[in-house]
Coordinates of C-alpha atoms in Angstrom, one line a residue:
M1 CA 53.3 -78.1 51.6
S2 CA 56.4 -75.3 51.1
P3 CA 56.0 -73.0 53.8
S4 CA 54.7 -69.5 50.8
G5 CA 52.0 -71.9 49.4
E6 CA 50.5 -72.3 53.4
V7 CA 51.0 -69.1 53.0
V8 CA 48.8 -68.7 49.8
A9 CA 46.4 -71.2 50.0
S10 CA 46.3 -68.9 53.8
V11 CA 45.2 -66.1 52.4
S12 CA 42.9 -67.2 49.7
S13 CA 41.0 -68.9 52.3
A14 CA 40.7 -65.7 53.9
L15 CA 39.6 -63.4 50.2
A16 CA 36.9 -66.4 49.7
V17 CA 35.3 -65.8 53.1
L18 CA 35.1 -62.1 53.0
L19 CA 34.3 -62.5 49.3
V20 CA 30.8 -64.2 50.6
L21 CA 30.6 -62.0 54.2
L22 CA 30.1 -59.4 51.6
A23 CA 28.1 -60.6 50.2
C24 CA 26.1 -61.6 53.4
V25 CA 25.3 -58.0 52.9
E26 CA 23.5 -57.3 50.4
L27 CA 21.6 -60.3 49.9
G28 CA 18.6 -60.0 52.7
D29 CA 15.5 -62.2 53.5
A30 CA 12.6 -60.8 50.5
A31 CA 10.5 -59.3 53.1
A32 CA 7.6 -58.5 50.3
A33 CA 6.5 -58.2 46.4
V34 CA 4.0 -54.8 45.7
G35 CA 2.8 -53.9 42.3
V36 CA 4.3 -50.0 41.5
Y37 CA 3.6 -47.6 38.1
R38 CA 7.5 -46.1 37.0
L39 CA 7.0 -42.3 36.1
I40 CA 6.7 -41.7 32.6
Q41 CA 9.6 -40.7 30.0
Y42 CA 8.6 -39.1 27.1
D43 CA 10.1 -36.7 25.0
L44 CA 9.0 -33.1 23.2
A45 CA 10.3 -31.6 20.8
G46 CA 13.4 -33.2 21.1
A47 CA 13.7 -32.5 25.3
P48 CA 13.7 -35.5 27.5
L49 CA 10.8 -34.7 30.0
G50 CA 9.9 -37.5 32.9
S51 CA 11.6 -39.9 34.1
R52 CA 15.0 -40.9 32.6
A53 CA 15.6 -44.3 34.2
A54 CA 14.2 -47.4 35.0
A55 CA 15.9 -50.3 37.4
L56 CA 16.3 -49.3 41.7
N57 CA 18.2 -51.5 43.7
H58 CA 19.7 -49.0 46.8
H59 CA 18.2 -49.0 50.4
A60 CA 15.4 -47.6 51.7
A61 CA 15.3 -44.1 53.0
A62 CA 12.2 -42.2 54.6
F63 CA 11.5 -37.9 56.1
P64 CA 12.8 -36.8 58.3
L65 CA 16.4 -37.3 56.9
P66 CA 19.5 -35.7 59.3
A67 CA 20.9 -33.0 58.5
G68 CA 22.9 -33.1 55.2
A69 CA 22.2 -37.0 54.2
D70 CA 23.5 -38.2 51.2
L71 CA 20.8 -39.5 49.0
S72 CA 22.4 -41.2 45.8
R73 CA 22.7 -44.7 47.6
S74 CA 19.1 -44.1 49.0
A75 CA 15.9 -45.1 47.6
L76 CA 13.3 -42.5 49.0
V77 CA 10.0 -43.3 50.2
A78 CA 7.6 -41.3 50.8
P79 CA 4.3 -40.3 51.3
L80 CA 2.5 -38.1 49.3
L81 CA 1.0 -35.7 51.6
D82 CA 4.7 -36.2 53.1
L83 CA 6.9 -35.1 50.6
P84 CA 7.9 -31.3 49.8
L85 CA 7.5 -29.6 46.8
A86 CA 10.6 -27.4 47.4
F87 CA 12.5 -30.3 48.6
L88 CA 11.5 -31.8 44.7
R89 CA 11.8 -28.4 42.6
E90 CA 15.8 -28.1 44.6
Y91 CA 16.7 -31.8 43.6
L92 CA 15.2 -30.9 40.4
A93 CA 17.3 -27.4 40.0
E94 CA 20.5 -27.9 41.6
K95 CA 20.6 -31.3 39.4
K96 CA 21.7 -33.1 43.2
H97 CA 21.9 -37.5 43.5
L98 CA 18.7 -39.5 44.6
G99 CA 19.2 -43.0 44.0
G100 CA 15.3 -43.2 43.3
L101 CA 11.7 -42.4 44.7
L102 CA 9.1 -44.5 45.8
I103 CA 6.2 -42.0 46.6
L104 CA 3.1 -43.8 48.0
L105 CA -0.3 -42.3 47.2
P106 CA -3.7 -42.8 48.6
R107 CA -6.5 -45.7 48.1
N108 CA -9.2 -42.4 47.8
I109 CA -7.1 -39.6 46.4
S110 CA -10.6 -37.6 46.0
A111 CA -10.5 -38.2 50.1
K112 CA -10.3 -35.0 52.8
N113 CA -6.8 -34.3 54.1
V114 CA -8.0 -33.7 57.2
E115 CA -10.9 -32.8 59.4
G116 CA -11.9 -30.0 59.7
N117 CA -9.3 -28.6 57.2
N118 CA -11.2 -26.0 54.5
D119 CA -8.3 -25.5 53.1
D120 CA -8.7 -26.7 49.8
K121 CA -4.4 -26.5 49.0
G122 CA -4.2 -29.2 51.2
E123 CA -6.4 -32.1 49.9
P124 CA -5.1 -34.9 48.7
K125 CA -6.1 -33.6 45.0
N126 CA -4.4 -30.9 45.2
V127 CA -1.6 -31.2 46.1
L128 CA -1.0 -35.1 43.4
A129 CA -1.9 -32.1 41.2
E130 CA 0.9 -29.9 41.5
L131 CA 2.9 -33.0 42.2
E132 CA 2.0 -34.3 38.2
K133 CA 3.3 -30.7 36.6
L134 CA 6.5 -30.6 37.8
L135 CA 7.6 -34.2 37.2
M136 CA 6.3 -35.0 34.3
H137 CA 7.6 -31.2 32.8
E138 CA 10.9 -31.7 34.5
E139 CA 13.9 -33.6 33.3
V140 CA 14.4 -36.6 36.6
P141 CA 17.3 -38.0 35.7
F142 CA 16.6 -40.7 38.7
P143 CA 13.8 -43.2 39.6
V144 CA 10.9 -42.7 39.7
Y145 CA 7.6 -45.3 40.6
F146 CA 3.2 -44.3 42.4
A147 CA 2.7 -47.5 44.7
F148 CA -0.6 -46.8 46.8
H149 CA -1.0 -47.7 50.3
D150 CA -1.1 -51.1 52.2
D151 CA -0.1 -53.5 55.1
N152 CA 3.5 -53.7 53.0
L153 CA 4.2 -50.9 52.1
D154 CA 3.3 -49.5 56.2
N155 CA 5.2 -51.0 58.0
L156 CA 7.8 -50.9 56.1
L157 CA 7.9 -47.4 56.3
A158 CA 7.6 -47.5 59.8
D159 CA 10.4 -49.8 60.7
I160 CA 12.3 -47.5 58.2
R161 CA 11.8 -44.2 60.8
K162 CA 12.3 -46.8 63.2
I163 CA 15.7 -47.4 62.0
A164 CA 16.5 -44.2 60.9
S165 CA 16.1 -43.6 64.4
S166 CA 18.7 -45.1 66.2
G167 CA 21.3 -42.9 64.4
Q168 CA 21.5 -45.1 61.8
P169 CA 20.4 -45.1 58.3
A170 CA 20.8 -48.2 56.2
S171 CA 23.1 -48.5 54.3
A172 CA 25.3 -52.0 53.0
S173 CA 27.7 -52.4 56.0
T174 CA 24.4 -50.7 58.6
G175 CA 21.9 -53.0 57.3
G176 CA 17.9 -52.4 57.1
Y177 CA 15.4 -51.8 53.6
K178 CA 16.3 -52.2 50.0
L179 CA 13.8 -51.7 47.8
V180 CA 15.2 -53.3 44.1
V181 CA 13.2 -52.9 40.8
P182 CA 15.1 -54.8 37.6
S183 CA 14.0 -52.9 34.7
A184 CA 15.3 -53.1 31.5
E185 CA 16.3 -50.0 29.4
P186 CA 13.4 -48.2 28.2
K187 CA 12.5 -48.2 24.3
K188 CA 11.2 -45.8 22.1
V189 CA 8.2 -46.3 21.0
S190 CA 8.8 -46.3 16.9
S191 CA 6.1 -45.2 14.3
P192 CA 3.4 -45.7 17.5
T193 CA -0.3 -45.0 16.0
I194 CA -4.0 -43.6 17.2
S195 CA -7.0 -44.6 16.2
N196 CA -10.3 -42.4 16.5
I197 CA -13.7 -44.0 15.9
Q198 CA -16.5 -42.2 13.8
G199 CA -20.5 -43.6 13.7
W200 CA -23.1 -41.1 11.5
L201 CA -26.6 -41.7 11.4
P202 CA -28.1 -40.3 8.1
G203 CA -31.2 -38.3 7.9
S204 CA -33.9 -38.5 5.3
K205 CA -34.3 -37.0 2.5
G206 CA -37.7 -36.0 2.0
E207 CA -39.1 -37.2 -2.0
G208 CA -37.6 -35.6 -4.5
D209 CA -34.9 -32.9 -2.1
A210 CA -31.2 -33.4 -4.1
E211 CA -29.6 -30.8 -1.6
Q212 CA -27.2 -32.9 0.3
L213 CA -28.3 -32.9 4.6
P214 CA -26.9 -30.7 7.1
T215 CA -24.7 -33.1 9.6
I216 CA -24.8 -32.1 13.2
A217 CA -21.4 -33.7 15.0
I218 CA -20.7 -34.4 18.3
V219 CA -17.0 -35.2 19.3
A220 CA -15.1 -35.8 22.3
N221 CA -11.9 -37.3 23.3
Y222 CA -11.1 -40.5 24.5
D223 CA -7.8 -41.3 25.1
T224 CA -5.5 -39.4 28.3
F225 CA -2.2 -39.1 29.4
G226 CA -0.5 -38.5 33.0
A227 CA 2.4 -38.6 35.0
A228 CA 1.9 -42.9 35.4
P229 CA 0.3 -44.2 32.6
A230 CA -0.7 -48.0 33.6
L231 CA -2.6 -45.1 36.1
S232 CA -4.7 -42.7 33.4
V233 CA -8.0 -43.9 33.5
G234 CA -8.9 -39.3 33.3
S235 CA -12.5 -41.2 34.6
D236 CA -14.2 -37.0 34.5
S237 CA -10.7 -35.5 31.5
N238 CA -12.3 -37.2 29.5
G239 CA -14.1 -40.4 29.9
S240 CA -17.0 -38.0 30.8
G241 CA -17.2 -36.7 28.1
A242 CA -16.9 -39.8 25.8
V243 CA -19.1 -41.6 27.9
A244 CA -22.3 -38.5 27.6
L245 CA -21.4 -39.1 23.8
L246 CA -22.2 -42.5 23.8
E247 CA -25.3 -41.9 25.8
I248 CA -26.5 -39.8 23.9
A249 CA -25.6 -41.7 19.6
R250 CA -27.7 -43.6 21.9
I251 CA -31.2 -42.7 22.4
F252 CA -30.9 -41.0 19.0
S253 CA -30.2 -44.4 17.3
R254 CA -33.1 -45.4 18.5
L255 CA -35.1 -41.9 16.8
Y256 CA -33.0 -42.5 13.8
S257 CA -34.5 -47.2 13.9
S258 CA -37.7 -45.9 12.2
P259 CA -38.1 -43.5 9.4
K260 CA -41.7 -41.6 11.1
T261 CA -39.1 -40.5 13.5
R262 CA -35.6 -39.9 10.8
G263 CA -34.3 -36.3 11.8
K264 CA -33.1 -34.0 8.1
F265 CA -29.8 -33.4 10.3
N266 CA -27.4 -35.7 9.6
L267 CA -25.3 -36.6 13.0
L268 CA -21.6 -37.2 12.7
F269 CA -20.8 -39.2 15.9
G270 CA -16.4 -38.6 17.2
L271 CA -14.1 -40.3 19.2
T272 CA -10.7 -38.7 18.8
S273 CA -7.7 -39.9 19.7
G274 CA -4.8 -37.3 20.3
G275 CA -6.0 -35.6 22.8
P276 CA -3.4 -34.5 25.2
Y277 CA -1.1 -34.4 21.6
N278 CA -3.1 -30.5 20.7
Y279 CA -5.9 -32.6 20.0
N280 CA -3.4 -34.2 17.0
G281 CA -6.4 -37.4 16.1
T282 CA -9.0 -34.5 15.2
S283 CA -7.2 -32.6 13.2
K284 CA -6.4 -36.1 11.3
W285 CA -10.1 -37.1 11.6
L286 CA -11.5 -34.3 9.6
R287 CA -8.1 -34.2 7.4
S288 CA -9.6 -37.2 5.9
F289 CA -13.3 -36.7 5.4
D290 CA -14.2 -35.8 2.1
Q291 CA -14.7 -31.5 1.5
R292 CA -18.6 -31.8 0.8
V293 CA -18.5 -33.9 3.8
R294 CA -17.1 -31.2 6.5
E295 CA -18.8 -28.5 3.7
S296 CA -21.9 -29.8 5.1
I297 CA -21.1 -30.3 8.5
D298 CA -23.5 -27.1 10.2
Y299 CA -22.4 -27.4 13.6
A300 CA -20.0 -29.4 15.8
I301 CA -20.7 -29.7 19.7
C302 CA -17.2 -31.4 21.2
L303 CA -17.8 -33.1 24.8
N304 CA -14.7 -32.1 27.6
S305 CA -15.2 -33.2 31.2
V306 CA -17.8 -33.1 32.3
G307 CA -18.1 -35.0 35.1
S308 CA -18.3 -33.1 38.0
W309 CA -20.9 -30.3 37.9
S310 CA -23.7 -29.3 39.6
H311 CA -24.8 -26.5 38.2
D312 CA -22.8 -24.7 35.8
L313 CA -20.8 -24.9 32.1
W314 CA -19.5 -23.2 29.8
M315 CA -19.9 -22.7 26.5
H316 CA -15.7 -22.4 24.9
V317 CA -16.0 -20.8 20.9
S318 CA -13.2 -19.5 18.8
K319 CA -16.1 -17.2 17.6
P320 CA -17.6 -13.9 18.5
P321 CA -20.4 -13.7 20.5
E322 CA -22.0 -11.5 18.4
N323 CA -22.0 -13.9 15.6
P324 CA -25.2 -15.0 14.2
Y325 CA -24.6 -18.6 14.7
I326 CA -23.1 -18.4 17.6
K327 CA -25.6 -16.1 18.6
Q328 CA -28.3 -18.8 17.3
I329 CA -26.8 -21.6 19.5
F330 CA -25.9 -20.2 22.3
E331 CA -29.9 -18.8 22.7
D332 CA -30.7 -23.1 21.9
F333 CA -28.4 -23.2 25.4
S334 CA -29.3 -20.7 27.3
D335 CA -33.3 -21.9 26.4
V336 CA -33.0 -25.1 27.7
S337 CA -31.2 -25.3 30.6
K338 CA -33.5 -22.4 31.7
E339 CA -36.0 -24.9 31.9
M340 CA -33.6 -27.0 33.1
G341 CA -32.6 -25.2 36.1
I342 CA -28.3 -24.9 35.4
S343 CA -26.6 -22.4 33.4
V344 CA -24.9 -21.8 30.5
G345 CA -21.9 -19.4 29.7
I346 CA -19.7 -18.3 27.0
K347 CA -16.3 -18.0 27.0
H348 CA -14.4 -16.8 23.8
K349 CA -10.9 -17.1 22.2
K350 CA -9.8 -16.2 19.6
I351 CA -7.2 -18.7 17.9
N352 CA -4.0 -17.6 16.4
V353 CA -3.5 -20.3 13.1
S354 CA -0.1 -19.6 13.3
N355 CA 0.6 -21.2 17.1
S356 CA 0.3 -25.3 17.0
R357 CA -0.3 -25.1 20.7
V358 CA -4.5 -26.1 20.7
A359 CA -6.6 -26.3 24.2
W360 CA -9.8 -27.4 23.3
E361 CA -10.8 -29.4 20.0
H362 CA -13.7 -27.1 18.5
E363 CA -10.4 -25.1 17.8
Q364 CA -9.3 -27.7 15.1
F365 CA -12.9 -27.9 13.6
S366 CA -12.1 -24.1 13.3
R367 CA -8.7 -23.9 11.6
F368 CA -11.1 -26.0 9.3
R369 CA -13.3 -23.2 8.7
V370 CA -16.3 -25.1 10.4
T371 CA -18.1 -23.9 13.2
A372 CA -17.9 -25.7 16.5
L373 CA -17.8 -24.9 20.3
T374 CA -16.5 -27.2 23.2
L375 CA -19.2 -27.4 26.2
S376 CA -16.8 -28.3 29.2
E377 CA -18.0 -27.8 33.5
L378 CA -14.0 -26.1 33.0
S379 CA -14.2 -22.7 33.0
T380 CA -10.4 -21.2 31.7
P381 CA -8.5 -23.3 28.9
P382 CA -6.7 -26.0 30.5
E383 CA -2.1 -25.7 30.4
F384 CA -0.3 -27.9 27.7
L385 CA -0.7 -31.3 29.8
E386 CA -3.0 -30.3 32.3
S387 CA -6.7 -32.2 32.8
T388 CA -6.1 -35.5 30.5
G389 CA -6.4 -38.0 32.9
G390 CA -3.6 -37.5 36.4
L391 CA -3.7 -39.1 39.0
Y392 CA -6.9 -38.0 41.0
D393 CA -8.9 -37.7 38.2
T394 CA -10.2 -41.3 39.0
R395 CA -13.4 -43.0 39.3
E396 CA -14.9 -40.7 43.0
S397 CA -14.0 -38.3 41.3
V398 CA -17.1 -37.9 38.4
D399 CA -21.0 -37.9 39.1
V400 CA -22.6 -39.5 36.7
E401 CA -25.7 -37.4 37.3
S402 CA -23.4 -34.3 36.3
V403 CA -23.3 -37.0 32.8
M404 CA -27.2 -37.3 32.8
R405 CA -27.3 -34.0 32.9
T406 CA -25.3 -33.1 30.7
V407 CA -26.5 -35.2 27.8
K408 CA -29.9 -34.3 28.6
L409 CA -28.6 -31.1 27.4
V410 CA -27.0 -31.2 25.1
S411 CA -30.2 -34.0 24.0
E412 CA -32.8 -31.4 24.1
I413 CA -31.1 -29.0 21.9
L414 CA -30.8 -31.0 19.9
A415 CA -34.2 -32.7 19.2
R416 CA -35.7 -29.1 18.8
Q417 CA -33.9 -28.2 16.0
I418 CA -33.5 -31.3 14.3
Y419 CA -38.1 -31.8 14.2
G420 CA -37.6 -27.8 14.9
L421 CA -38.9 -27.3 18.1
R422 CA -37.2 -24.3 19.1
G423 CA -38.7 -22.2 21.3
R424 CA -41.5 -25.3 22.9
N425 CA -41.7 -27.1 26.2
I426 CA -41.3 -30.2 25.6
D427 CA -39.6 -32.9 27.2
V428 CA -38.2 -35.1 24.1
F429 CA -36.5 -37.0 26.6
A430 CA -39.3 -37.5 29.0
D431 CA -38.0 -39.8 32.0
N432 CA -39.8 -43.1 32.7
S433 CA -40.0 -42.9 28.5
S434 CA -39.0 -45.7 26.1
L435 CA -35.9 -42.3 24.8
A436 CA -35.0 -42.1 28.9
I437 CA -31.6 -41.5 29.4
S438 CA -30.4 -44.2 31.1
P439 CA -29.1 -44.2 35.1
H440 CA -27.0 -47.5 34.0
Y441 CA -25.6 -47.8 30.6
I442 CA -23.5 -43.9 31.6
R443 CA -22.8 -46.2 35.0
S444 CA -21.0 -49.1 34.0
W445 CA -19.5 -47.2 30.8
L446 CA -18.1 -45.1 34.1
D447 CA -17.2 -47.4 35.2
L448 CA -15.5 -49.2 32.7
F449 CA -13.4 -46.2 31.2
S450 CA -12.5 -45.5 34.7
R451 CA -10.1 -49.0 35.0
T452 CA -9.2 -48.9 31.2
P453 CA -5.5 -46.9 31.2
R454 CA -5.9 -45.2 28.0
V455 CA -2.6 -43.2 26.9
A456 CA -2.6 -43.2 23.2
P457 CA 0.5 -44.8 22.3
F458 CA -0.1 -47.8 24.8
L459 CA -3.9 -48.4 23.5
Q460 CA -3.1 -50.8 20.9
K461 CA -5.9 -51.3 18.1
N462 CA -7.2 -55.0 19.2
D463 CA -7.4 -53.8 22.7
P464 CA -11.2 -54.9 24.3
F465 CA -11.3 -51.6 24.5
I466 CA -10.8 -50.5 21.5
V467 CA -12.9 -52.9 20.1
A468 CA -16.1 -52.0 22.3
L469 CA -16.3 -48.5 21.2
K470 CA -16.3 -50.0 17.7
K471 CA -19.6 -49.1 16.5
V472 CA -19.1 -47.5 12.2
A473 CA -15.9 -47.0 10.7
Y474 CA -12.3 -47.5 12.6
L475 CA -9.1 -44.4 10.9
L476 CA -6.3 -44.3 11.3
S477 CA -3.6 -41.6 12.3
M478 CA -0.3 -40.9 13.7
I479 CA 0.9 -38.5 16.5
S480 CA 2.6 -35.7 16.2
S481 CA 6.4 -36.3 15.5
S482 CA 7.1 -33.7 18.5
F483 CA 5.9 -36.5 20.6
T484 CA 8.6 -39.4 21.6
L485 CA 7.4 -41.7 24.2
F486 CA 9.4 -44.7 26.6
I487 CA 8.2 -47.7 27.5
V488 CA 9.5 -50.9 29.6
S489 CA 6.2 -51.4 30.8
S490 CA 1.8 -49.7 30.4
Q491 CA 1.1 -51.7 33.6
A492 CA 2.2 -53.2 37.1
M493 CA 6.5 -53.3 37.5
T494 CA 7.1 -55.5 40.7
L495 CA 8.8 -53.9 43.8
S496 CA 11.3 -56.5 45.7
I497 CA 11.6 -55.6 49.3
Y498 CA 14.4 -57.6 51.7
W499 CA 15.6 -56.9 53.8
C500 CA 19.8 -56.9 54.5
R501 CA 21.2 -58.9 57.2
N502 CA 23.6 -56.3 59.5
C503 CA 27.2 -58.6 58.7
P504 CA 30.1 -55.4 60.3
S505 CA 31.3 -57.2 63.9
I506 CA 31.5 -60.4 61.8
L507 CA 33.3 -58.4 58.3
L508 CA 35.3 -56.5 60.7
M509 CA 36.4 -59.2 61.9
C510 CA 37.5 -61.7 58.6
M511 CA 39.3 -58.1 57.6
F512 CA 41.4 -58.0 61.3
K513 CA 42.8 -62.3 60.1
M514 CA 43.4 -61.7 56.6
T515 CA 45.3 -58.2 57.4
S516 CA 47.3 -60.9 60.2
L517 CA 47.5 -63.0 57.2
M518 CA 49.4 -61.1 55.1
A519 CA 51.2 -59.4 57.3
C520 CA 52.8 -63.1 57.8
S521 CA 53.4 -63.6 54.8
L522 CA 55.2 -61.0 54.2
S523 CA 57.5 -61.9 57.0
M524 CA 58.3 -65.0 56.2
M525 CA 58.5 -64.2 52.2
Q526 CA 61.6 -62.2 53.7
Q527 CA 62.6 -64.7 55.6
N528 CA 63.1 -67.2 52.7
Q529 CA 65.0 -64.5 50.3
L530 CA 67.7 -64.1 53.7

């Protein structure tokens, strides 16, 4: 082989070794794989909101961070209570670069923070509510994932902090843990559909009665919207309202099954979708009715967030409390609530028909000039996309007794009106009777709702949950076009954790060898030219 050929061969060999070693720095042994849940991505009236990136492939970092740390190529791992909201606000407001964020959630979000600490703001539930509000209403340019604390992640966090304390944060040259979530580019959900489900108990007409019977509607939206669609189960908002409706329907179906106990009112039950989207599904549902059916509705009771109250409920109305019809309905609620030893207050909020924002479901009825109210443990209307089934709204936040009291209150009021029992202290749904409210039925439905994410576009019409809710009819309507959602996966995704080997000394030796060979080759080429 000629001298120049030997030089080329030597340089090629060195390059090959260098590439292998560079790969060695980046590849490592898989340490663990855990389930993670991506922050929602959606557009509202064309404005991009939520996380705009999905793929994650960066070395892990954790608090406390060294001064002036560059996190543009780091995946920050932070337990919920260790993540300063001021830090996130700064990164979002100043558009600072962050490789990614993994937020570790406590297994029991409803648990208290610190023993003896009476500051509710420090509780995981309240901290998480503030975090969700921030992340859902901002454009987040980096990938954000949620995961629940487990041994793998706790050990990972401890190791990350140990590595950082050595003064050498994880990087391609120093080694350390690397977090990887492979993901395709998020795609828009095209033409999403939402499902309204209705049930009907026809009343009994007397002989020769040609008049159409009046109708009372009991309504609750069942879908959710939260920071992580795969975790948005909304046990209280509004699983509790939907479960209360199902139990009311069950006990009245027993009464209406016999002609002798069938009332002179039709009962219409509606489980509506699109609740987080200004109750868009409720509006489409009402529009689908024949005008005569809509005009036959005496009034509607909408149930919202009734699973975590102990003494006080609120009746929200659009018509003034002085309105004779509203006044009569409120008196009915007051009479029964006093007998039960609870309190029902009234809140009036006038609607603005020119404003598309709908705070309560009954406001959609009011827009069709149908008398309606919302019964809720919430004393004030929630802000947009607030109380729609966030990460903190889990099964532990709902009390079966609260739902049972709601069912008892509404059912007794309906029975007294339907059967002409106003002013008479009669317990129609007495305990241990055939019409008793069933805690088992309520608990079973609450459990099902609490393990079923219900963000409308990802809940298909053939989903087992929807099939379980079908009673009489099935209606389809479209989500408001101002919402555009994106999907990578509506289920848990996999985060792979790799331990990357530290190869700096070998790498330096290889670079030194390559430099020497390059210098030698240049010298030989110069001699050949001479």
